[in-house]
Amino acid sequence: ADLGGPTGRTGRLVVQELLRSGRATEVCVLVRNETKASEVLPLDDARLRVVLLGSDAAGTFASGCEGVDAAIWCSDGQDGIVEMARLVKDAGDASSKGAPRMVMCSSAAITRPTWPKGKQSMFPGVADIPIVRLNPGNLLGKKRAAEALVRTSGAPYVILRPTGLRDDSPVGRPLLSQGDFAVGRTSRVDLASMLVALLDEPSSTGKTVEMLSVAGYPKPVGYASALAPLLRDAELGLAGRLRRGVARLLRGGGASAADEAKYGLLQQLLPGENQDSASLAMGQTYEQNDKGQEGRLGPRGEERVPASMNR
């Protein structure tokens, strides 16, 4: 795996997660300051390859990152982002099974300065927050531009937009959404975990996803069920809405797009790790379901239902 921005507070956690999880046999980190890299990265780990990024980004990638099959971008800038995407564009096609090759860490709120005034006034809780009002150094605009470069690179990608990052935020469960309405806090540890997990999630490819941390909830076994209902970027325009409408009619209508969005969001808040309420037996807890343990009323479909329920 290749990593841009590895010495930042998020990047160094991503390096730790890649090494801890065993997701990558080798982690190639691109740095501009070797001294800082030696201070914050475990350079004694044989799986870590450090590449000094010079003025010739394309040449650096070609010579220093040979064999890389996936990339995570954590840098605030965009220098080298296109070259990184091109490096992994055709890598790992056989083994990746449609999972993204380029995972970009962006930021929530980046589209809100461009919202029409009417929309901003309707949703002040997301459009009138400090980062949107002040937008220091056009930070949000620069993030939008970097996202556009990734989308047009041709690489299978996913863009993750975390809400406000705090080093001291408690870890929890990443809650995923779309539409740039997410507000709150994201644990950097959760963010690093999610960025690495997306490398193995085909349902994330071609999508832009927001996340925040829900403290106290365990992480799910996987994120496929949360990612699957979210739309690919190519489906967000008028043509995409028409296709989705036709698809709903063909499968019997019923649920609206709003219903599907609410269902998908609330299913992410289920207790436990399996997040499968339909597999529960009456009297069985979510934690018992996670462990394959039978509930107090017997297995699903064979429950010994009492004559009355005391609540």
PDB file of C-alpha atoms in Angstrom, residues 24 77 99 102 115 155-156 166 190 218 238 240 260 262 274 280-281 292 296 305:
ATOM      1  CA  ALA A  24      -0.333  -4.660   3.547  1.00  0.00           C
ATOM      2  CA  GLY A  77      -2.337  19.369  -0.266  1.00  0.00           C
ATOM      3  CA  ALA A  99     -12.455  -2.619  -4.272  1.00  0.00           C
ATOM      4  CA  MET A 102      -7.275   4.961  -4.269  1.00  0.00           C
ATOM      5  CA  TRP A 115     -24.862  25.835  -1.629  1.00  0.00           C
ATOM      6  CA  ALA A 155      -8.443   5.095 -10.748  1.00  0.00           C
ATOM      7  CA  PRO A 156     -11.065   3.099  -8.813  1.00  0.00           C
ATOM      8  CA  ARG A 166     -10.131  15.528  17.619  1.00  0.00           C
ATOM      9  CA  ASP A 190     -11.652   5.581  13.876  1.00  0.00           C
ATOM     10  CA  PRO A 218     -18.468  -1.416  18.731  1.00  0.00           C
ATOM     11  CA  LEU A 238     -30.566  13.941 -12.892  1.00  0.00           C
ATOM     12  CA  GLY A 240     -28.937   8.931 -11.904  1.00  0.00           C
ATOM     13  CA  GLU A 260     -34.198   4.037   1.936  1.00  0.00           C
ATOM     14  CA  LYS A 262     -33.428   6.714   6.717  1.00  0.00           C
ATOM     15  CA  ASN A 274     -23.285  -8.158  13.078  1.00  0.00           C
ATOM     16  CA  LEU A 280     -32.518 -12.157  15.938  1.00  0.00           C
ATOM     17  CA  ALA A 281     -34.681 -14.617  17.814  1.00  0.00           C
ATOM     18  CA  GLY A 292     -23.790 -17.359  17.983  1.00  0.00           C
ATOM     19  CA  ARG A 296     -33.603 -17.297  26.486  1.00  0.00           C
ATOM     20  CA  VAL A 305     -43.123 -17.555  23.251  1.00  0.00           C
TER      21      VAL A 305
END
